[in-house]
């Protein structure tokens, strides 16, 4: 059974600081997704990582994938309040089902 | 808009009643997924539809849960004899099948509360 673990689960950081969210998974996969969820809202796709060494950047967020280590990171640079949200990683192990297995989420709060 | 549409957005019902949740996927998306999200938790896969193939029901938690989809259109998730532990947000997502560089697109969900 695929397990996807995120850490930390809760993160408070001050504006302007940098931090990294980690996503570990237990089964071979080369497809990993990052989503953002604002309170009471649905999930918004941030990044799609499709191969070992993939790196994607959008604004203050950068995601990477190391399939050998079964690890993805979401790095936050110079955080701003608007980044406060819950961030989920999700792994696709392929096959016929194509469902995603989600981590528990990291609740990020950026403090002024 | 052209996103995934779910209805109702909120549903409050008494324990033991049946509920039906609806999902309209993005036009042209052949794959449709239902997930459940309990408060403060990640998403739990329920069921997957792909075109006219037999659905993957491996995530359904009990036989009280069932879902249907006609072709590549609307899907309904039905929960019979609801229990309090069924309270959650039920999210629907759709995606283009066999195009792995595309993410799943999620609807806003149905927030189900069982009294």
PDB file of C-alpha atoms in Angstrom:
ATOM      1  CA  UNK A   1       0.000   0.000   0.000  1.00  0.00           C
ATOM      2  CA  UNK A   2       1.342   3.392  -0.992  1.00  0.00           C
ATOM      3  CA  UNK A   3       1.999   5.765   1.889  1.00  0.00           C
ATOM      4  CA  UNK A   4       2.596   9.468   1.352  1.00  0.00           C
ATOM      5  CA  UNK A   5       3.960  11.441   4.271  1.00  0.00           C
ATOM      6  CA  UNK A   6       4.340  15.165   4.468  1.00  0.00           C
ATOM      7  CA  UNK A   7       6.228  17.158   7.014  1.00  0.00           C
ATOM      8  CA  UNK A   8       5.802  19.358   8.748  1.00  0.00           C
ATOM      9  CA  UNK A   9       2.041  19.125   9.156  1.00  0.00           C
ATOM     10  CA  UNK A  10       1.855  22.637  10.560  1.00  0.00           C
ATOM     11  CA  UNK A  11       4.202  25.482   9.717  1.00  0.00           C
ATOM     12  CA  UNK A  12       4.200  29.055  10.936  1.00  0.00           C
ATOM     13  CA  UNK A  13       6.737  31.324   9.391  1.00  0.00           C
ATOM     14  CA  UNK A  14       7.401  35.007   9.207  1.00  0.00           C
ATOM     15  CA  UNK A  15       7.146  36.995   6.039  1.00  0.00           C
ATOM     16  CA  UNK A  16      10.408  37.147   4.175  1.00  0.00           C
ATOM     17  CA  UNK A  17      11.704  33.812   5.451  1.00  0.00           C
ATOM     18  CA  UNK A  18      12.487  30.663   3.479  1.00  0.00           C
ATOM     19  CA  UNK A  19      11.303  27.150   4.258  1.00  0.00           C
ATOM     20  CA  UNK A  20      10.897  23.700   2.710  1.00  0.00           C
ATOM     21  CA  UNK A  21       8.005  21.250   2.898  1.00  0.00           C
ATOM     22  CA  UNK A  22       8.887  17.592   2.405  1.00  0.00           C
ATOM     23  CA  UNK A  23       6.864  14.824   0.791  1.00  0.00           C
ATOM     24  CA  UNK A  24       8.065  11.223   1.127  1.00  0.00           C
ATOM     25  CA  UNK A  25       6.350   8.280  -0.542  1.00  0.00           C
ATOM     26  CA  UNK A  26       6.815   4.564  -0.164  1.00  0.00           C
ATOM     27  CA  UNK A  27       6.387   3.089  -3.675  1.00  0.00           C
ATOM     28  CA  UNK A  28       8.155   3.735  -6.957  1.00  0.00           C
ATOM     29  CA  UNK A  29       6.560   6.558  -8.876  1.00  0.00           C
ATOM     30  CA  UNK A  30       7.684   9.239 -11.271  1.00  0.00           C
ATOM     31  CA  UNK A  31       4.540  11.343 -11.166  1.00  0.00           C
ATOM     32  CA  UNK A  32       3.928  13.703  -8.305  1.00  0.00           C
ATOM     33  CA  UNK A  33       1.616  16.663  -7.963  1.00  0.00           C
ATOM     34  CA  UNK A  34       1.438  19.604  -5.594  1.00  0.00           C
ATOM     35  CA  UNK A  35      -1.864  21.270  -4.791  1.00  0.00           C
ATOM     36  CA  UNK A  36      -2.876  24.269  -2.747  1.00  0.00           C
ATOM     37  CA  UNK A  37      -6.110  24.460  -0.759  1.00  0.00           C
ATOM     38  CA  UNK A  38      -7.447  27.649   0.817  1.00  0.00           C
ATOM     39  CA  UNK A  39      -9.884  27.293   3.742  1.00  0.00           C
ATOM     40  CA  UNK A  40     -13.313  26.215   2.541  1.00  0.00           C
ATOM     41  CA  UNK A  41     -12.104  26.000  -1.037  1.00  0.00           C
ATOM     42  CA  UNK A  42     -11.201  23.240  -3.420  1.00  0.00           C
ATOM     43  CA  UNK A  43      -7.748  22.168  -4.558  1.00  0.00           C
ATOM     44  CA  UNK A  44      -5.754  24.232  -7.010  1.00  0.00           C
ATOM     45  CA  UNK A  45      -3.008  22.554  -9.017  1.00  0.00           C
ATOM     46  CA  UNK A  46       0.431  24.088  -8.450  1.00  0.00           C
ATOM     47  CA  UNK A  47       2.978  21.754 -10.010  1.00  0.00           C
ATOM     48  CA  UNK A  48       3.152  18.551 -12.004  1.00  0.00           C
ATOM     49  CA  UNK A  49       6.465  16.685 -11.683  1.00  0.00           C
ATOM     50  CA  UNK A  50       6.907  13.864 -14.168  1.00  0.00           C
ATOM     51  CA  UNK A  51      10.487  12.661 -13.962  1.00  0.00           C
ATOM     52  CA  UNK A  52      13.481  12.259 -11.712  1.00  0.00           C
ATOM     53  CA  UNK A  53      15.207  15.579 -11.219  1.00  0.00           C
ATOM     54  CA  UNK A  54      12.190  17.588 -12.371  1.00  0.00           C
ATOM     55  CA  UNK A  55      12.131  21.125 -11.015  1.00  0.00           C
ATOM     56  CA  UNK A  56       9.306  23.579 -11.477  1.00  0.00           C
ATOM     57  CA  UNK A  57       9.087  27.163 -10.233  1.00  0.00           C
ATOM     58  CA  UNK A  58       6.223  29.597 -10.003  1.00  0.00           C
ATOM     59  CA  UNK A  59       6.752  32.853  -8.169  1.00  0.00           C
ATOM     60  CA  UNK A  60       8.009  32.183  -4.656  1.00  0.00           C
ATOM     61  CA  UNK A  61       7.386  28.434  -4.863  1.00  0.00           C
ATOM     62  CA  UNK A  62       9.715  25.831  -6.300  1.00  0.00           C
ATOM     63  CA  UNK A  63       9.042  22.095  -6.400  1.00  0.00           C
ATOM     64  CA  UNK A  64      11.453  19.268  -7.129  1.00  0.00           C
ATOM     65  CA  UNK A  65      11.300  15.506  -7.430  1.00  0.00           C
ATOM     66  CA  UNK A  66      13.906  12.870  -6.578  1.00  0.00           C
ATOM     67  CA  UNK A  67      12.412   9.538  -7.599  1.00  0.00           C
ATOM     68  CA  UNK A  68      15.357   7.525  -6.295  1.00  0.00           C
ATOM     69  CA  UNK A  69      14.918   8.971  -2.825  1.00  0.00           C
ATOM     70  CA  UNK A  70      11.111   8.923  -3.253  1.00  0.00           C
ATOM     71  CA  UNK A  71      11.111  12.524  -2.114  1.00  0.00           C
ATOM     72  CA  UNK A  72       9.629  15.754  -3.337  1.00  0.00           C
ATOM     73  CA  UNK A  73      10.211  19.174  -1.848  1.00  0.00           C
ATOM     74  CA  UNK A  74       8.251  22.410  -2.024  1.00  0.00           C
ATOM     75  CA  UNK A  75      10.516  25.330  -1.273  1.00  0.00           C
ATOM     76  CA  UNK A  76       9.127  28.689  -0.250  1.00  0.00           C
ATOM     77  CA  UNK A  77      11.280  31.737  -0.831  1.00  0.00           C
ATOM     78  CA  UNK A  78      10.703  35.049   0.963  1.00  0.00           C
ATOM     79  CA  UNK A  79       7.239  34.059   2.148  1.00  0.00           C
ATOM     80  CA  UNK A  80       4.323  36.474   1.942  1.00  0.00           C
ATOM     81  CA  UNK A  81       0.954  36.340   3.706  1.00  0.00           C
ATOM     82  CA  UNK A  82      -0.856  35.340   0.493  1.00  0.00           C
ATOM     83  CA  UNK A  83       0.931  31.987   0.588  1.00  0.00           C
ATOM     84  CA  UNK A  84      -0.966  30.989   3.740  1.00  0.00           C
ATOM     85  CA  UNK A  85      -2.886  27.824   2.796  1.00  0.00           C
ATOM     86  CA  UNK A  86      -2.712  24.048   3.082  1.00  0.00           C
ATOM     87  CA  UNK A  87      -0.369  22.370   0.635  1.00  0.00           C
ATOM     88  CA  UNK A  88      -0.846  18.770  -0.448  1.00  0.00           C
ATOM     89  CA  UNK A  89       1.432  16.494  -2.383  1.00  0.00           C
ATOM     90  CA  UNK A  90      -0.146  13.613  -4.277  1.00  0.00           C
ATOM     91  CA  UNK A  91       1.471  10.606  -5.899  1.00  0.00           C
ATOM     92  CA  UNK A  92       0.313   8.707  -8.950  1.00  0.00           C
ATOM     93  CA  UNK A  93       1.564   5.133  -9.024  1.00  0.00           C
ATOM     94  CA  UNK A  94       0.153   4.576 -12.477  1.00  0.00           C
ATOM     95  CA  UNK A  95      -1.587   1.492 -13.714  1.00  0.00           C
ATOM     96  CA  UNK A  96      -5.162   1.443 -14.799  1.00  0.00           C
ATOM     97  CA  UNK A  97      -6.691   3.298 -11.897  1.00  0.00           C
ATOM     98  CA  UNK A  98      -4.704   6.533 -12.026  1.00  0.00           C
ATOM     99  CA  UNK A  99      -6.076   7.717  -8.705  1.00  0.00           C
ATOM    100  CA  UNK A 100      -3.852   9.924  -6.603  1.00  0.00           C
ATOM    101  CA  UNK A 101      -2.728   9.135  -3.077  1.00  0.00           C
ATOM    102  CA  UNK A 102      -2.531  12.306  -1.048  1.00  0.00           C
ATOM    103  CA  UNK A 103      -0.382  13.308   1.870  1.00  0.00           C
ATOM    104  CA  UNK A 104      -2.064  14.698   4.974  1.00  0.00           C
ATOM    105  CA  UNK A 105      -1.238  18.244   3.976  1.00  0.00           C
ATOM    106  CA  UNK A 106       0.943  20.994   5.407  1.00  0.00           C
ATOM    107  CA  UNK A 107      -0.947  23.912   6.890  1.00  0.00           C
ATOM    108  CA  UNK A 108       1.167  26.983   6.260  1.00  0.00           C
ATOM    109  CA  UNK A 109       0.613  30.249   8.091  1.00  0.00           C
ATOM    110  CA  UNK A 110       2.722  33.230   7.108  1.00  0.00           C
ATOM    111  CA  UNK A 111       2.848  35.803   9.848  1.00  0.00           C
ATOM    112  CA  UNK A 112       3.469  39.512   9.268  1.00  0.00           C
TER     113      UNK A 112
ATOM    114  CA  UNK B   1     -17.088  28.573 -16.343  1.00  0.00           C
ATOM    115  CA  UNK B   2     -15.455  25.486 -17.760  1.00  0.00           C
ATOM    116  CA  UNK B   3     -14.416  23.900 -14.479  1.00  0.00           C
ATOM    117  CA  UNK B   4     -15.700  20.869 -12.579  1.00  0.00           C
ATOM    118  CA  UNK B   5     -19.116  21.625 -11.134  1.00  0.00           C
ATOM    119  CA  UNK B   6     -20.552  19.921  -8.054  1.00  0.00           C
ATOM    120  CA  UNK B   7     -23.961  20.161  -6.439  1.00  0.00           C
ATOM    121  CA  UNK B   8     -25.228  20.747  -3.900  1.00  0.00           C
ATOM    122  CA  UNK B   9     -22.448  22.773  -2.321  1.00  0.00           C
ATOM    123  CA  UNK B  10     -23.776  21.984   1.140  1.00  0.00           C
ATOM    124  CA  UNK B  11     -26.049  19.214   2.364  1.00  0.00           C
ATOM    125  CA  UNK B  12     -27.341  18.677   5.880  1.00  0.00           C
ATOM    126  CA  UNK B  13     -29.374  15.557   6.529  1.00  0.00           C
ATOM    127  CA  UNK B  14     -30.456  13.286   9.305  1.00  0.00           C
ATOM    128  CA  UNK B  15     -28.737  10.045  10.100  1.00  0.00           C
ATOM    129  CA  UNK B  16     -30.278   7.168   8.173  1.00  0.00           C
ATOM    130  CA  UNK B  17     -31.341   9.214   5.154  1.00  0.00           C
ATOM    131  CA  UNK B  18     -29.996   8.663   1.652  1.00  0.00           C
ATOM    132  CA  UNK B  19     -28.101  11.437  -0.150  1.00  0.00           C
ATOM    133  CA  UNK B  20     -27.126  11.943  -3.760  1.00  0.00           C
ATOM    134  CA  UNK B  21     -24.217  14.127  -4.834  1.00  0.00           C
ATOM    135  CA  UNK B  22     -23.671  15.301  -8.387  1.00  0.00           C
ATOM    136  CA  UNK B  23     -20.565  16.066 -10.416  1.00  0.00           C
ATOM    137  CA  UNK B  24     -20.293  17.638 -13.875  1.00  0.00           C
ATOM    138  CA  UNK B  25     -16.759  17.109 -15.178  1.00  0.00           C
ATOM    139  CA  UNK B  26     -14.892  19.351 -17.561  1.00  0.00           C
ATOM    140  CA  UNK B  27     -16.076  18.748 -21.104  1.00  0.00           C
ATOM    141  CA  UNK B  28     -13.809  16.305 -22.891  1.00  0.00           C
ATOM    142  CA  UNK B  29     -12.339  14.831 -19.722  1.00  0.00           C
ATOM    143  CA  UNK B  30     -12.726  11.079 -19.865  1.00  0.00           C
ATOM    144  CA  UNK B  31     -11.550  10.317 -16.325  1.00  0.00           C
ATOM    145  CA  UNK B  32     -13.617  11.187 -13.262  1.00  0.00           C
ATOM    146  CA  UNK B  33     -12.725  10.647  -9.620  1.00  0.00           C
ATOM    147  CA  UNK B  34     -14.524  10.950  -6.306  1.00  0.00           C
ATOM    148  CA  UNK B  35     -12.582  11.686  -3.128  1.00  0.00           C
ATOM    149  CA  UNK B  36     -13.601  12.250   0.469  1.00  0.00           C
ATOM    150  CA  UNK B  37     -11.910  14.781   2.722  1.00  0.00           C
ATOM    151  CA  UNK B  38     -12.573  14.660   6.425  1.00  0.00           C
ATOM    152  CA  UNK B  39     -11.944  17.781   8.465  1.00  0.00           C
ATOM    153  CA  UNK B  40      -8.262  18.626   8.641  1.00  0.00           C
ATOM    154  CA  UNK B  41      -7.194  15.593   6.661  1.00  0.00           C
ATOM    155  CA  UNK B  42      -5.978  14.709   3.209  1.00  0.00           C
ATOM    156  CA  UNK B  43      -8.080  13.270   0.433  1.00  0.00           C
ATOM    157  CA  UNK B  44      -9.261   9.673   0.456  1.00  0.00           C
ATOM    158  CA  UNK B  45      -9.899   8.052  -2.920  1.00  0.00           C
ATOM    159  CA  UNK B  46     -13.383   6.585  -3.366  1.00  0.00           C
ATOM    160  CA  UNK B  47     -14.033   5.640  -6.992  1.00  0.00           C
ATOM    161  CA  UNK B  48     -12.725   6.236 -10.514  1.00  0.00           C
ATOM    162  CA  UNK B  49     -14.473   6.186 -13.881  1.00  0.00           C
ATOM    163  CA  UNK B  50     -12.726   6.028 -17.240  1.00  0.00           C
ATOM    164  CA  UNK B  51     -14.921   6.262 -20.306  1.00  0.00           C
ATOM    165  CA  UNK B  52     -17.087   3.180 -20.658  1.00  0.00           C
ATOM    166  CA  UNK B  53     -14.739   0.900 -18.740  1.00  0.00           C
ATOM    167  CA  UNK B  54     -15.763  -0.744 -15.501  1.00  0.00           C
ATOM    168  CA  UNK B  55     -15.182   1.705 -12.652  1.00  0.00           C
ATOM    169  CA  UNK B  56     -12.496   1.204 -10.028  1.00  0.00           C
ATOM    170  CA  UNK B  57     -14.519   0.975  -6.819  1.00  0.00           C
ATOM    171  CA  UNK B  58     -11.624  -0.061  -4.605  1.00  0.00           C
ATOM    172  CA  UNK B  59     -11.857   3.014  -2.397  1.00  0.00           C
ATOM    173  CA  UNK B  60     -15.527   2.813  -1.467  1.00  0.00           C
ATOM    174  CA  UNK B  61     -15.660   2.394   2.335  1.00  0.00           C
ATOM    175  CA  UNK B  62     -18.829   0.292   2.498  1.00  0.00           C
ATOM    176  CA  UNK B  63     -21.697  -1.045   0.416  1.00  0.00           C
ATOM    177  CA  UNK B  64     -23.727   1.979   1.437  1.00  0.00           C
ATOM    178  CA  UNK B  65     -21.673   3.947  -1.076  1.00  0.00           C
ATOM    179  CA  UNK B  66     -22.283   3.692  -4.806  1.00  0.00           C
ATOM    180  CA  UNK B  67     -21.643   5.850  -7.847  1.00  0.00           C
ATOM    181  CA  UNK B  68     -22.748   5.998 -11.435  1.00  0.00           C
ATOM    182  CA  UNK B  69     -21.573   7.759 -14.534  1.00  0.00           C
ATOM    183  CA  UNK B  70     -23.154   7.723 -17.948  1.00  0.00           C
ATOM    184  CA  UNK B  71     -20.499   7.749 -20.645  1.00  0.00           C
ATOM    185  CA  UNK B  72     -18.232  10.738 -20.195  1.00  0.00           C
ATOM    186  CA  UNK B  73     -20.768  12.991 -18.581  1.00  0.00           C
ATOM    187  CA  UNK B  74     -22.350  13.567 -15.200  1.00  0.00           C
ATOM    188  CA  UNK B  75     -21.629  11.335 -12.229  1.00  0.00           C
ATOM    189  CA  UNK B  76     -23.666  10.817  -9.084  1.00  0.00           C
ATOM    190  CA  UNK B  77     -22.365   9.519  -5.762  1.00  0.00           C
ATOM    191  CA  UNK B  78     -25.051   8.001  -3.561  1.00  0.00           C
ATOM    192  CA  UNK B  79     -24.726   7.300   0.125  1.00  0.00           C
ATOM    193  CA  UNK B  80     -27.485   5.180   1.608  1.00  0.00           C
ATOM    194  CA  UNK B  81     -28.508   5.085   5.267  1.00  0.00           C
ATOM    195  CA  UNK B  82     -26.064   7.847   6.133  1.00  0.00           C
ATOM    196  CA  UNK B  83     -24.039   7.661   9.330  1.00  0.00           C
ATOM    197  CA  UNK B  84     -22.377  10.471  11.251  1.00  0.00           C
ATOM    198  CA  UNK B  85     -18.945   9.291  10.142  1.00  0.00           C
ATOM    199  CA  UNK B  86     -19.990  10.066   6.570  1.00  0.00           C
ATOM    200  CA  UNK B  87     -19.762  13.777   7.393  1.00  0.00           C
ATOM    201  CA  UNK B  88     -17.023  15.183   5.166  1.00  0.00           C
ATOM    202  CA  UNK B  89     -16.400  17.184   2.029  1.00  0.00           C
ATOM    203  CA  UNK B  90     -16.865  15.068  -1.086  1.00  0.00           C
ATOM    204  CA  UNK B  91     -14.682  16.238  -3.937  1.00  0.00           C
ATOM    205  CA  UNK B  92     -14.979  15.329  -7.587  1.00  0.00           C
ATOM    206  CA  UNK B  93     -12.104  15.666 -10.036  1.00  0.00           C
ATOM    207  CA  UNK B  94     -11.693  15.079 -13.746  1.00  0.00           C
ATOM    208  CA  UNK B  95      -8.722  14.708 -16.018  1.00  0.00           C
ATOM    209  CA  UNK B  96      -7.709  13.816 -19.541  1.00  0.00           C
ATOM    210  CA  UNK B  97      -6.859  10.134 -19.561  1.00  0.00           C
ATOM    211  CA  UNK B  98      -3.481   8.903 -20.736  1.00  0.00           C
ATOM    212  CA  UNK B  99      -2.094  12.411 -20.713  1.00  0.00           C
ATOM    213  CA  UNK B 100      -0.014  12.202 -17.554  1.00  0.00           C
ATOM    214  CA  UNK B 101       1.305  15.751 -17.733  1.00  0.00           C
ATOM    215  CA  UNK B 102      -2.113  17.079 -16.841  1.00  0.00           C
ATOM    216  CA  UNK B 103      -3.252  17.432 -13.241  1.00  0.00           C
ATOM    217  CA  UNK B 104      -6.644  16.418 -11.980  1.00  0.00           C
ATOM    218  CA  UNK B 105      -9.018  19.377 -11.837  1.00  0.00           C
ATOM    219  CA  UNK B 106     -11.159  19.538  -8.733  1.00  0.00           C
ATOM    220  CA  UNK B 107     -14.621  20.880  -8.137  1.00  0.00           C
ATOM    221  CA  UNK B 108     -15.492  22.957  -5.087  1.00  0.00           C
ATOM    222  CA  UNK B 109     -16.915  19.936  -3.310  1.00  0.00           C
ATOM    223  CA  UNK B 110     -20.098  19.083  -1.449  1.00  0.00           C
ATOM    224  CA  UNK B 111     -19.922  19.622   2.290  1.00  0.00           C
ATOM    225  CA  UNK B 112     -22.049  16.861   3.829  1.00  0.00           C
ATOM    226  CA  UNK B 113     -23.159  17.070   7.437  1.00  0.00           C
ATOM    227  CA  UNK B 114     -25.016  14.189   9.057  1.00  0.00           C
ATOM    228  CA  UNK B 115     -26.976  15.117  12.168  1.00  0.00           C
TER     229      UNK B 115
END
